[in-house]
């Protein structure tokens, strides 16, 4: 529905055409992405069917491709990351908005943002060279190998904390000062204001930020593939070595061909569907908040 | 009186505990940040020398010269491609009252939050498989797709800040739409758009996952030959850390590369922040 008048000059027609083409290339890219992954992964998907998702054995030599170990590692490492990151992010955001002088808050805020700027491969290197040996030395009974699904969760937590902190802080700053001041006026402490006024009023933003962080953690590749251990056998213990979808793809792709490559591309499609569903949920939560 | 005093005490203590907890977790974050930066400097500085920039990567160590040039080439080309398409699409979204704009915005958001490894696989299936080999072009296109939605968003957000009366005044003087867009709207908000582009550039210059499937890596000099596999910094770090089974020399070189990469990203971040403040 173009309600505008058609551009009369040639320059305007060129402008409308080129910008329109650029805009329409975005959904086209998305459709092409889905189609190309589906086509490239089709041989593996059609051969294994549901077995592809429920199978527990990933053995390229025998032509067996079961994604469950990778799926398990992806989900569990991301949930561990969120469980660690959310309390930290809320604490930091509370400190920055309620308990900290503005200049100091801005300084600490930009330091935390620095954490978000560090490239993910550096997190992976740091995790494998510093964090994993450290965990192994301090808790040898819990982290027998140092690396593992829980170690990946810790590194992921470091990566998503700045994201969740920034979104939480922005939401907290949207809370009207009038409401907060009336709580202080009634004699409430900072904690009581946070607990009974600020947090309840931004529930949806908080939930949206958490789910968005989860989406980021699910798709992270480099940091995870360094520390998760790359063990394709299903081990239910979260502190043991495992693998994730992204880590499995990145570690096996270069040596793979034929059916294995197809299976890895199908895994990519699976990951894309999972993250898309998670992000759609995040968006629904946040949009619901705006209308209510 | 007794009870109310003790109750007051208890509330004060709870408040103090909450404060300490917040302080504690913030401290934890800063310690983690410090530990990462310390490790970057501690492991990266010893190997830093002129040789790192002038010689290519070798099985026996060598430098990172070819990887740095390859990374710069692909990052710049990716940024350029993504910026051209992204600014066009962003200005369409800002101007459009079409009912399709919601769909396009949604697609752009989906692309923005797609894991970068998926973008790499996509370009592998779309470009590398048909063209028969890994290439710098494929790497640049993958990076362009990652930066694209970021440019779209910052362009649209910024153009929406241009006051309608400013544009209307230009229309009233008889200026065509393209002229208003290029010489009035863009000129007003250019610092903001450039901020977005620089942040996107910082993000793609550290991306590793999409390059595994597109440009791959090589330890040869590749003077801007985009049709061949292209050396790049992130992949070199990845391979030095994983493939060689802990050759300490290569690990040290990887840390030097990580230090250089992180420094570049930090500089981009600082420049964009300065720019955002002046606009």
Coordinates of C-alpha atoms in Angstrom, one line a residue:
Chain A
X1 CA 0.0 0.0 0.0
X2 CA 2.0 3.0 -1.2
X3 CA 0.0 5.9 0.0
X4 CA 2.6 8.4 -1.2
X5 CA 2.4 9.9 -4.6
X6 CA 4.6 8.2 -7.2
X7 CA 7.9 10.1 -7.4
X8 CA 7.7 12.3 -10.4
X9 CA 11.4 12.7 -11.0
X10 CA 13.8 10.1 -12.3
X11 CA 16.2 10.4 -9.4
X12 CA 13.4 9.6 -7.0
X13 CA 12.4 6.6 -9.0
X14 CA 15.9 5.3 -8.9
X15 CA 16.1 5.9 -5.2
X16 CA 12.8 4.1 -4.5
X17 CA 13.9 1.2 -6.7
X18 CA 17.4 0.7 -5.2
X19 CA 16.4 1.2 -1.6
X20 CA 13.4 -1.1 -2.1
X21 CA 15.5 -3.7 -3.7
X22 CA 18.0 -3.5 -0.8
X23 CA 15.2 -3.8 1.7
X24 CA 13.6 -6.8 0.0
X25 CA 17.0 -8.5 -0.2
X26 CA 16.8 -9.1 3.6
X27 CA 13.8 -11.4 3.7
X28 CA 15.1 -13.0 0.5
X29 CA 18.4 -13.7 2.3
X30 CA 16.6 -15.3 5.2
X31 CA 14.5 -17.5 2.9
X32 CA 17.7 -18.5 1.0
X33 CA 19.4 -19.3 4.3
X34 CA 16.7 -21.7 5.4
X35 CA 16.4 -23.3 1.9
X36 CA 20.1 -23.7 1.4
X37 CA 20.7 -25.3 4.8
X38 CA 17.6 -27.6 4.3
X39 CA 18.7 -28.6 0.8
X40 CA 22.3 -29.2 1.9
X41 CA 21.2 -31.1 5.0
X42 CA 18.5 -33.1 3.2
X43 CA 20.4 -36.3 2.5
X44 CA 21.2 -36.7 6.2
X45 CA 17.7 -35.7 7.3
X46 CA 15.9 -37.9 4.9
X47 CA 18.1 -40.9 5.7
X48 CA 17.8 -40.7 9.5
X49 CA 14.4 -39.0 10.0
X50 CA 13.6 -38.5 13.7
X51 CA 16.6 -40.7 14.6
X52 CA 18.7 -37.7 13.7
X53 CA 17.5 -35.8 16.7
X54 CA 16.9 -38.6 19.1
X55 CA 20.0 -40.8 18.2
X56 CA 22.7 -40.8 20.9
X57 CA 25.5 -42.0 18.6
X58 CA 27.5 -39.7 16.4
X59 CA 29.9 -42.0 14.5
X60 CA 30.7 -40.7 11.0
X61 CA 32.8 -43.8 10.3
X62 CA 29.7 -46.0 10.7
X63 CA 27.4 -43.5 9.0
X64 CA 25.5 -42.9 12.2
X65 CA 24.4 -39.4 13.0
X66 CA 22.5 -38.8 16.2
X67 CA 22.4 -35.2 17.4
X68 CA 21.3 -35.8 21.0
X69 CA 24.7 -35.5 22.7
X70 CA 25.3 -32.2 20.9
X71 CA 21.8 -31.0 21.6
X72 CA 22.2 -31.9 25.3
X73 CA 25.5 -30.0 25.6
X74 CA 24.1 -27.0 23.8
X75 CA 21.1 -26.7 26.0
X76 CA 22.7 -27.6 29.3
X77 CA 25.8 -25.3 28.9
X78 CA 23.5 -22.4 27.9
X79 CA 21.2 -23.0 30.9
X80 CA 24.2 -23.1 33.2
X81 CA 25.4 -19.8 31.6
X82 CA 22.0 -18.1 32.2
X83 CA 21.7 -19.4 35.8
X84 CA 25.1 -17.9 36.5
X85 CA 24.8 -14.7 34.5
X86 CA 21.3 -13.6 35.6
X87 CA 22.0 -13.0 39.3
X88 CA 25.3 -11.3 38.5
X89 CA 23.7 -9.1 35.8
X90 CA 20.9 -8.1 38.1
X91 CA 23.3 -7.3 40.9
X92 CA 25.5 -5.2 38.7
X93 CA 22.5 -3.4 37.2
X94 CA 21.1 -2.6 40.6
X95 CA 24.4 -1.3 41.8
X96 CA 24.8 0.9 38.8
X97 CA 21.3 2.4 39.0
X98 CA 20.6 2.6 42.8
X99 CA 23.8 2.6 44.8
X100 CA 26.5 4.2 42.7
X101 CA 27.3 7.9 41.9
X102 CA 26.4 8.6 38.3
X103 CA 30.0 9.2 37.1
X104 CA 31.3 6.0 38.8
X105 CA 28.3 4.1 37.4
X106 CA 29.1 5.3 33.9
X107 CA 32.8 4.2 34.3
X108 CA 32.0 0.8 35.7
X109 CA 29.3 0.4 33.0
X110 CA 31.8 1.0 30.2
X111 CA 34.2 -1.5 31.8
X112 CA 31.5 -4.1 31.8
X113 CA 30.8 -3.3 28.2
X114 CA 34.5 -3.9 27.5
X115 CA 33.7 -7.6 28.4
X116 CA 31.2 -7.6 25.5
X117 CA 33.8 -6.2 23.1
X118 CA 36.4 -9.0 23.7
X119 CA 36.1 -11.4 20.7
X120 CA 34.7 -14.8 21.4
X121 CA 37.8 -16.7 20.4
X122 CA 39.7 -14.8 23.1
X123 CA 37.2 -16.1 25.6
X124 CA 37.8 -19.6 24.2
X125 CA 41.6 -19.2 24.5
X126 CA 41.3 -17.8 28.0
X127 CA 38.9 -20.5 29.0
X128 CA 41.2 -23.3 27.8
X129 CA 44.5 -21.9 29.0
X130 CA 43.4 -20.2 32.3
X131 CA 40.0 -21.2 33.5
X132 CA 40.0 -25.0 32.8
X133 CA 43.4 -25.7 34.4
X134 CA 42.4 -23.6 37.3
X135 CA 39.1 -25.5 37.8
X136 CA 40.9 -28.8 37.5
X137 CA 43.5 -27.8 40.1
X138 CA 41.0 -26.4 42.6
X139 CA 38.1 -28.9 42.2
X140 CA 39.7 -32.1 40.9
X141 CA 36.8 -34.2 41.9
X142 CA 34.1 -32.0 40.3
X143 CA 36.1 -31.1 37.2
X144 CA 38.2 -34.2 36.4
X145 CA 39.3 -32.8 33.0
X146 CA 38.9 -29.1 33.6
X147 CA 37.1 -28.7 30.4
X148 CA 33.5 -29.8 30.1
X149 CA 29.9 -28.7 29.7
X150 CA 29.9 -26.7 33.0
X151 CA 33.2 -25.0 32.1
X152 CA 31.6 -23.9 28.8
X153 CA 28.7 -22.6 30.8
X154 CA 31.0 -20.5 32.9
X155 CA 32.7 -19.0 29.9
X156 CA 29.3 -18.4 28.2
X157 CA 28.1 -16.7 31.4
X158 CA 31.0 -14.2 31.1
X159 CA 30.0 -13.5 27.6
X160 CA 26.2 -13.0 28.1
X161 CA 26.5 -11.1 31.4
X162 CA 27.3 -7.7 29.8
X163 CA 24.4 -8.2 27.4
X164 CA 21.8 -8.9 30.1
X165 CA 23.3 -6.2 32.4
X166 CA 22.9 -3.6 29.7
X167 CA 19.3 -4.5 28.9
X168 CA 18.4 -4.7 32.6
X169 CA 20.0 -1.4 33.4
X170 CA 18.2 0.3 30.5
X171 CA 14.9 -1.1 31.7
X172 CA 15.6 0.0 35.3
X173 CA 16.4 3.5 34.2
X174 CA 13.0 3.6 32.5
X175 CA 11.2 3.2 35.8
X176 CA 9.7 6.6 36.7
X177 CA 11.7 8.3 39.5
X178 CA 8.4 9.4 41.0
X179 CA 7.4 5.8 41.8
X180 CA 10.8 5.0 43.3
X181 CA 10.9 8.2 45.3
X182 CA 7.5 7.5 46.8
X183 CA 8.9 4.2 48.1
X184 CA 11.8 6.0 49.6
X185 CA 9.4 8.6 51.0
X186 CA 7.6 5.8 52.9
X187 CA 10.8 4.9 54.5
X188 CA 11.8 2.0 52.2
X189 CA 15.4 1.1 51.9
X190 CA 17.1 0.8 48.5
X191 CA 16.8 -3.0 48.6
X192 CA 13.1 -2.7 49.4
X193 CA 12.6 -0.3 46.5
X194 CA 14.4 -2.6 44.1
X195 CA 12.6 -5.7 45.4
X196 CA 9.1 -4.3 45.6
X197 CA 9.0 -1.4 43.1
X198 CA 11.7 -1.6 40.4
X199 CA 11.9 -5.3 39.6
X200 CA 8.1 -6.0 39.6
X201 CA 7.5 -3.1 37.2
X202 CA 10.0 -4.3 34.6
X203 CA 9.2 -8.0 34.8
X204 CA 8.7 -8.4 31.1
X205 CA 11.9 -6.6 30.2
X206 CA 13.8 -8.8 32.6
X207 CA 12.3 -12.0 31.1
X208 CA 13.0 -10.7 27.6
X209 CA 16.6 -10.0 28.4
X210 CA 17.1 -13.4 29.9
X211 CA 15.7 -15.2 26.8
X212 CA 17.7 -13.0 24.5
X213 CA 20.9 -13.9 26.5
X214 CA 19.9 -17.6 26.2
X215 CA 19.6 -17.2 22.4
X216 CA 23.0 -15.7 22.2
X217 CA 24.5 -18.5 24.4
X218 CA 22.9 -21.3 22.3
X219 CA 24.6 -20.2 19.1
X220 CA 28.0 -19.3 20.5
X221 CA 30.7 -21.3 18.8
X222 CA 34.3 -20.4 19.4
X223 CA 34.3 -19.9 23.1
X224 CA 32.4 -23.2 23.6
X225 CA 34.5 -25.3 21.2
X226 CA 37.6 -24.5 23.1
X227 CA 36.4 -25.5 26.6
X228 CA 33.5 -28.0 26.2
X229 CA 35.9 -31.0 25.6
X230 CA 34.5 -32.1 22.2
X231 CA 33.4 -35.5 23.4
X232 CA 30.6 -36.9 21.2
X233 CA 29.6 -39.6 23.6
X234 CA 26.5 -38.7 25.6
X235 CA 27.4 -38.1 29.2
X236 CA 24.6 -36.9 31.5
X237 CA 26.9 -35.3 34.0
X238 CA 27.2 -31.6 33.3
X239 CA 30.7 -31.3 34.7
X240 CA 32.0 -33.9 32.3
X241 CA 33.2 -33.3 28.8
X242 CA 30.6 -33.0 26.1
X243 CA 30.0 -31.1 22.9
X244 CA 27.5 -28.6 21.5
X245 CA 26.0 -28.3 18.1
X246 CA 28.2 -25.3 17.2
X247 CA 31.3 -26.9 18.6
X248 CA 30.6 -30.2 16.8
X249 CA 30.2 -28.4 13.5
X250 CA 33.3 -26.2 13.9
X251 CA 35.5 -29.1 15.0
X252 CA 34.5 -31.7 12.4
X253 CA 33.7 -29.6 9.3
X254 CA 37.1 -29.4 7.8
X255 CA 37.7 -33.1 7.8
X256 CA 34.2 -34.0 6.7
X257 CA 32.8 -34.8 3.3
X258 CA 29.8 -36.5 1.8
X259 CA 27.2 -37.7 4.3
X260 CA 29.0 -36.3 7.3
X261 CA 29.1 -32.8 5.8
X262 CA 25.4 -33.1 5.0
X263 CA 24.7 -34.2 8.6
X264 CA 26.7 -31.2 9.9
X265 CA 24.7 -28.8 7.7
X266 CA 21.5 -30.4 9.0
X267 CA 22.8 -29.8 12.5
X268 CA 23.2 -26.1 11.5
X269 CA 19.6 -26.0 10.4
X270 CA 18.6 -27.5 13.7
X271 CA 20.6 -24.8 15.6
X272 CA 19.1 -22.1 13.5
X273 CA 15.5 -23.3 14.2
X274 CA 16.2 -23.5 18.0
X275 CA 17.7 -20.0 18.2
X276 CA 15.0 -18.5 16.0
X277 CA 12.2 -20.0 18.2
X278 CA 14.0 -18.8 21.4
X279 CA 14.4 -15.3 19.9
X280 CA 10.8 -15.2 18.7
X281 CA 9.7 -16.0 22.3
X282 CA 12.0 -13.1 23.6
X283 CA 10.4 -10.7 21.1
X284 CA 6.9 -11.8 22.1
X285 CA 7.6 -11.2 25.8
X286 CA 9.0 -7.8 25.1
X287 CA 6.3 -6.7 22.7
X288 CA 3.6 -7.9 25.2
X289 CA 5.2 -5.6 27.7
X290 CA 4.8 -2.5 25.5
X291 CA 1.1 -3.1 24.8
X292 CA 0.2 -3.8 28.4
Chain B
X1 CA 9.4 0.1 70.8
X2 CA 11.8 -2.7 71.2
X3 CA 10.3 -4.7 68.3
X4 CA 10.2 -1.7 65.9
X5 CA 13.8 -0.9 66.6
X6 CA 14.9 -4.5 66.0
X7 CA 12.8 -4.6 62.9
X8 CA 14.4 -1.4 61.6
X9 CA 17.8 -3.0 62.4
X10 CA 16.9 -6.1 60.4
X11 CA 15.7 -4.1 57.4
X12 CA 19.0 -2.1 57.5
X13 CA 21.0 -5.3 57.7
X14 CA 19.1 -6.9 54.8
X15 CA 19.7 -3.7 52.8
X16 CA 23.4 -3.8 53.6
X17 CA 23.6 -7.5 52.6
X18 CA 21.9 -6.8 49.3
X19 CA 24.3 -3.9 48.7
X20 CA 27.3 -6.1 49.5
X21 CA 26.0 -8.8 47.2
X22 CA 25.7 -6.3 44.3
X23 CA 29.1 -5.0 45.0
X24 CA 30.5 -8.5 45.1
X25 CA 29.1 -9.6 41.8
X26 CA 30.3 -6.3 40.2
X27 CA 33.7 -7.0 41.6
X28 CA 33.6 -10.5 40.2
X29 CA 32.9 -9.2 36.7
X30 CA 35.7 -6.6 37.0
X31 CA 38.1 -9.3 38.2
X32 CA 37.2 -11.6 35.3
X33 CA 37.8 -8.6 32.9
X34 CA 41.1 -7.9 34.6
X35 CA 42.1 -11.6 34.4
X36 CA 41.4 -11.7 30.6
X37 CA 43.2 -8.4 29.8
X38 CA 46.1 -9.5 32.0
X39 CA 46.4 -12.8 30.2
X40 CA 46.3 -11.1 26.8
X41 CA 49.2 -8.8 27.8
X42 CA 51.1 -11.4 29.7
X43 CA 51.0 -14.0 27.0
X44 CA 50.8 -11.7 24.0
X45 CA 53.5 -9.1 24.7
X46 CA 56.6 -11.3 24.8
X47 CA 56.3 -12.4 21.1
X48 CA 55.4 -8.9 19.9
X49 CA 58.0 -7.7 17.5
X50 CA 58.4 -6.3 14.0
X51 CA 58.7 -9.8 12.6
X52 CA 55.1 -10.5 13.6
X53 CA 54.0 -7.9 11.0
X54 CA 56.5 -8.6 8.3
X55 CA 56.7 -12.4 8.0
X56 CA 54.0 -14.9 7.2
X57 CA 52.7 -17.8 9.3
X58 CA 54.8 -20.9 9.0
X59 CA 54.7 -24.4 10.5
X60 CA 57.6 -23.4 12.6
X61 CA 56.0 -20.2 13.9
X62 CA 56.9 -17.1 11.8
X63 CA 54.7 -14.0 12.0
X64 CA 51.2 -12.9 11.3
X65 CA 51.7 -10.5 8.4
X66 CA 49.7 -12.4 5.8
X67 CA 46.9 -13.0 8.3
X68 CA 46.7 -9.4 9.3
X69 CA 46.5 -8.2 5.7
X70 CA 43.9 -10.9 4.9
X71 CA 41.8 -10.0 7.9
X72 CA 41.9 -6.3 7.0
X73 CA 40.9 -7.0 3.4
X74 CA 38.0 -9.1 4.3
X75 CA 36.8 -6.9 7.1
X76 CA 36.9 -3.8 5.0
X77 CA 35.2 -5.4 2.0
X78 CA 32.6 -6.9 4.2
X79 CA 31.9 -3.6 6.0
X80 CA 31.7 -1.9 2.6
X81 CA 29.3 -4.4 1.1
X82 CA 27.2 -4.5 4.3
X83 CA 27.1 -0.7 4.6
X84 CA 26.0 0.0 1.0
X85 CA 23.1 -2.5 1.2
X86 CA 22.3 -1.7 4.8
X87 CA 22.1 2.0 4.4
X88 CA 19.8 1.7 1.4
X89 CA 17.6 -0.8 3.2
X90 CA 17.6 1.3 6.4
X91 CA 16.6 4.5 4.5
X92 CA 13.8 2.5 2.8
X93 CA 12.5 1.4 6.2
X94 CA 12.7 4.9 7.7
X95 CA 10.8 6.4 4.8
X96 CA 8.4 3.6 4.1
X97 CA 4.8 3.5 5.3
X98 CA 4.4 0.2 3.4
X99 CA 2.7 -2.6 5.3
X100 CA 5.6 -4.8 4.3
X101 CA 8.1 -2.8 6.4
X102 CA 7.1 -4.9 9.5
X103 CA 8.1 -8.1 7.7
X104 CA 11.4 -6.6 6.5
X105 CA 12.2 -5.3 10.0
X106 CA 11.4 -8.8 11.4
X107 CA 13.7 -10.5 8.8
X108 CA 16.4 -8.0 9.7
X109 CA 16.1 -8.8 13.4
X110 CA 16.2 -12.5 12.7
X111 CA 19.4 -12.0 10.7
X112 CA 20.8 -9.9 13.5
X113 CA 20.4 -12.6 16.1
X114 CA 21.2 -15.6 13.9
X115 CA 24.4 -17.3 15.3
X116 CA 27.4 -16.3 13.1
X117 CA 28.3 -20.0 12.5
X118 CA 24.9 -20.3 10.7
X119 CA 25.8 -17.4 8.4
X120 CA 29.1 -19.2 7.6
X121 CA 27.3 -22.5 6.8
X122 CA 24.8 -20.6 4.6
X123 CA 27.6 -18.9 2.6
X124 CA 29.3 -22.3 2.4
X125 CA 26.2 -23.8 0.8
X126 CA 25.4 -20.7 -1.3
X127 CA 28.9 -19.6 -2.6
X128 CA 31.6 -22.1 -1.7
X129 CA 29.9 -25.3 -2.9
X130 CA 28.9 -23.9 -6.3
X131 CA 32.1 -22.0 -6.9
X132 CA 34.2 -25.0 -6.0
X133 CA 36.4 -23.7 -3.3
X134 CA 37.0 -21.5 -0.3
X135 CA 37.7 -17.9 -1.2
X136 CA 38.1 -14.4 0.2
X137 CA 35.0 -13.4 -1.5
X138 CA 32.9 -15.9 0.4
X139 CA 34.5 -14.7 3.7
X140 CA 33.8 -11.1 2.9
X141 CA 30.2 -11.9 1.9
X142 CA 29.6 -13.8 5.2
X143 CA 31.0 -10.9 7.2
X144 CA 28.8 -8.5 5.1
X145 CA 25.7 -10.4 6.1
X146 CA 26.7 -10.2 9.8
X147 CA 27.1 -6.5 9.7
X148 CA 24.1 -5.8 7.4
X149 CA 21.3 -5.9 10.0
X150 CA 23.4 -3.8 12.4
X151 CA 23.8 -1.1 9.7
X152 CA 20.1 -1.3 8.8
X153 CA 19.1 -0.7 12.4
X154 CA 21.4 2.2 13.1
X155 CA 20.5 3.9 9.8
X156 CA 16.8 3.6 10.4
X157 CA 17.0 4.7 14.0
X158 CA 19.1 7.7 13.1
X159 CA 17.0 8.8 10.1
X160 CA 13.9 8.7 12.4
X161 CA 15.7 11.4 14.5
X162 CA 15.7 13.9 11.6
X163 CA 12.8 16.3 12.4
X164 CA 10.0 16.2 9.9
X165 CA 9.9 20.1 9.5
X166 CA 13.5 20.0 8.3
X167 CA 12.7 17.6 5.6
X168 CA 9.4 19.4 4.7
X169 CA 11.2 22.7 4.4
X170 CA 13.5 21.1 1.8
X171 CA 10.6 19.6 0.0
X172 CA 8.9 23.0 0.0
X173 CA 11.9 24.4 -1.8
X174 CA 11.3 21.9 -4.5
X175 CA 14.1 19.4 -3.6
X176 CA 13.6 15.9 -4.8
X177 CA 13.5 13.0 -2.3
X178 CA 16.9 11.6 -3.2
X179 CA 18.5 15.0 -2.7
X180 CA 16.8 15.5 0.7
X181 CA 17.9 12.1 1.8
X182 CA 21.5 12.4 0.7
X183 CA 22.4 16.0 1.3
X184 CA 20.1 16.8 4.3
X185 CA 19.0 13.8 6.3
X186 CA 22.2 11.8 5.9
X187 CA 24.4 14.8 6.5
X188 CA 22.6 15.5 9.8
X189 CA 22.9 12.1 11.3
X190 CA 26.0 10.8 9.6
X191 CA 28.1 10.6 12.9
X192 CA 25.4 8.3 14.4
X193 CA 25.3 6.0 11.4
X194 CA 29.1 5.8 11.3
X195 CA 29.0 4.9 15.0
X196 CA 26.8 1.9 14.2
X197 CA 29.0 1.0 11.2
X198 CA 32.2 1.1 13.4
X199 CA 30.6 -1.1 16.1
X200 CA 29.6 -3.6 13.4
X201 CA 33.1 -3.5 12.0
X202 CA 34.5 -4.2 15.4
X203 CA 32.2 -7.1 15.8
X204 CA 33.0 -8.7 12.4
X205 CA 36.8 -8.2 12.7
X206 CA 36.8 -10.7 15.6
X207 CA 34.4 -13.3 14.0
X208 CA 36.0 -16.7 13.6
X209 CA 33.1 -19.2 13.1
X210 CA 31.9 -17.9 9.8
X211 CA 35.4 -17.9 8.3
X212 CA 35.9 -21.7 9.0
X213 CA 33.4 -22.4 6.2
X214 CA 34.1 -19.6 3.8
X215 CA 37.6 -18.2 3.5
X216 CA 39.4 -20.9 5.4
X217 CA 43.0 -20.0 6.0
X218 CA 46.4 -20.3 4.4
X219 CA 49.9 -19.7 5.6
X220 CA 50.9 -18.1 2.3
X221 CA 51.0 -14.5 1.4
X222 CA 47.8 -13.7 -0.4
X223 CA 48.0 -10.2 -1.9
X224 CA 44.3 -9.3 -2.1
X225 CA 43.6 -12.4 -4.2
X226 CA 40.0 -12.7 -3.2
X227 CA 39.3 -15.8 -5.3
X228 CA 41.6 -18.0 -3.3
X229 CA 41.5 -19.2 0.3
X230 CA 42.5 -16.1 2.4
X231 CA 44.7 -16.0 5.5
X232 CA 43.1 -14.3 8.4
X233 CA 43.9 -13.6 12.0
X234 CA 41.0 -15.4 13.9
X235 CA 41.4 -18.6 12.0
X236 CA 45.2 -18.5 12.6
X237 CA 44.6 -18.2 16.3
X238 CA 42.1 -21.1 16.2
X239 CA 44.5 -23.3 14.3
X240 CA 47.5 -22.4 16.3
X241 CA 45.6 -23.3 19.5
X242 CA 43.9 -26.5 18.4
X243 CA 45.7 -28.3 15.5
X244 CA 49.2 -28.3 16.6
X245 CA 48.8 -30.0 19.9
X246 CA 50.3 -27.3 22.0
X247 CA 53.4 -26.2 20.3
X248 CA 54.3 -23.5 22.8
X249 CA 55.7 -21.2 20.2
X250 CA 52.5 -21.3 18.1
X251 CA 50.4 -20.7 21.2
X252 CA 52.4 -17.7 22.1
X253 CA 52.0 -16.4 18.6
X254 CA 48.3 -16.9 18.9
X255 CA 48.2 -14.8 22.0
X256 CA 50.1 -12.0 20.3
X257 CA 47.5 -12.2 17.5
X258 CA 44.7 -12.1 20.1
X259 CA 46.2 -9.1 21.7
X260 CA 46.5 -7.2 18.4
X261 CA 42.9 -8.1 17.4
X262 CA 41.5 -7.1 20.8
X263 CA 43.4 -3.8 20.7
X264 CA 42.0 -3.0 17.2
X265 CA 38.5 -3.8 18.4
X266 CA 38.9 -1.6 21.5
X267 CA 40.2 1.3 19.4
X268 CA 37.2 1.0 17.1
X269 CA 34.9 1.0 20.1
X270 CA 36.6 4.1 21.6
X271 CA 36.5 6.0 18.3
X272 CA 32.8 5.2 17.8
X273 CA 32.0 6.3 21.4
X274 CA 33.8 9.6 20.9
X275 CA 31.8 10.1 17.6
X276 CA 28.5 9.3 19.3
X277 CA 29.3 11.9 22.0
X278 CA 30.0 14.7 19.5
X279 CA 26.9 14.1 17.5

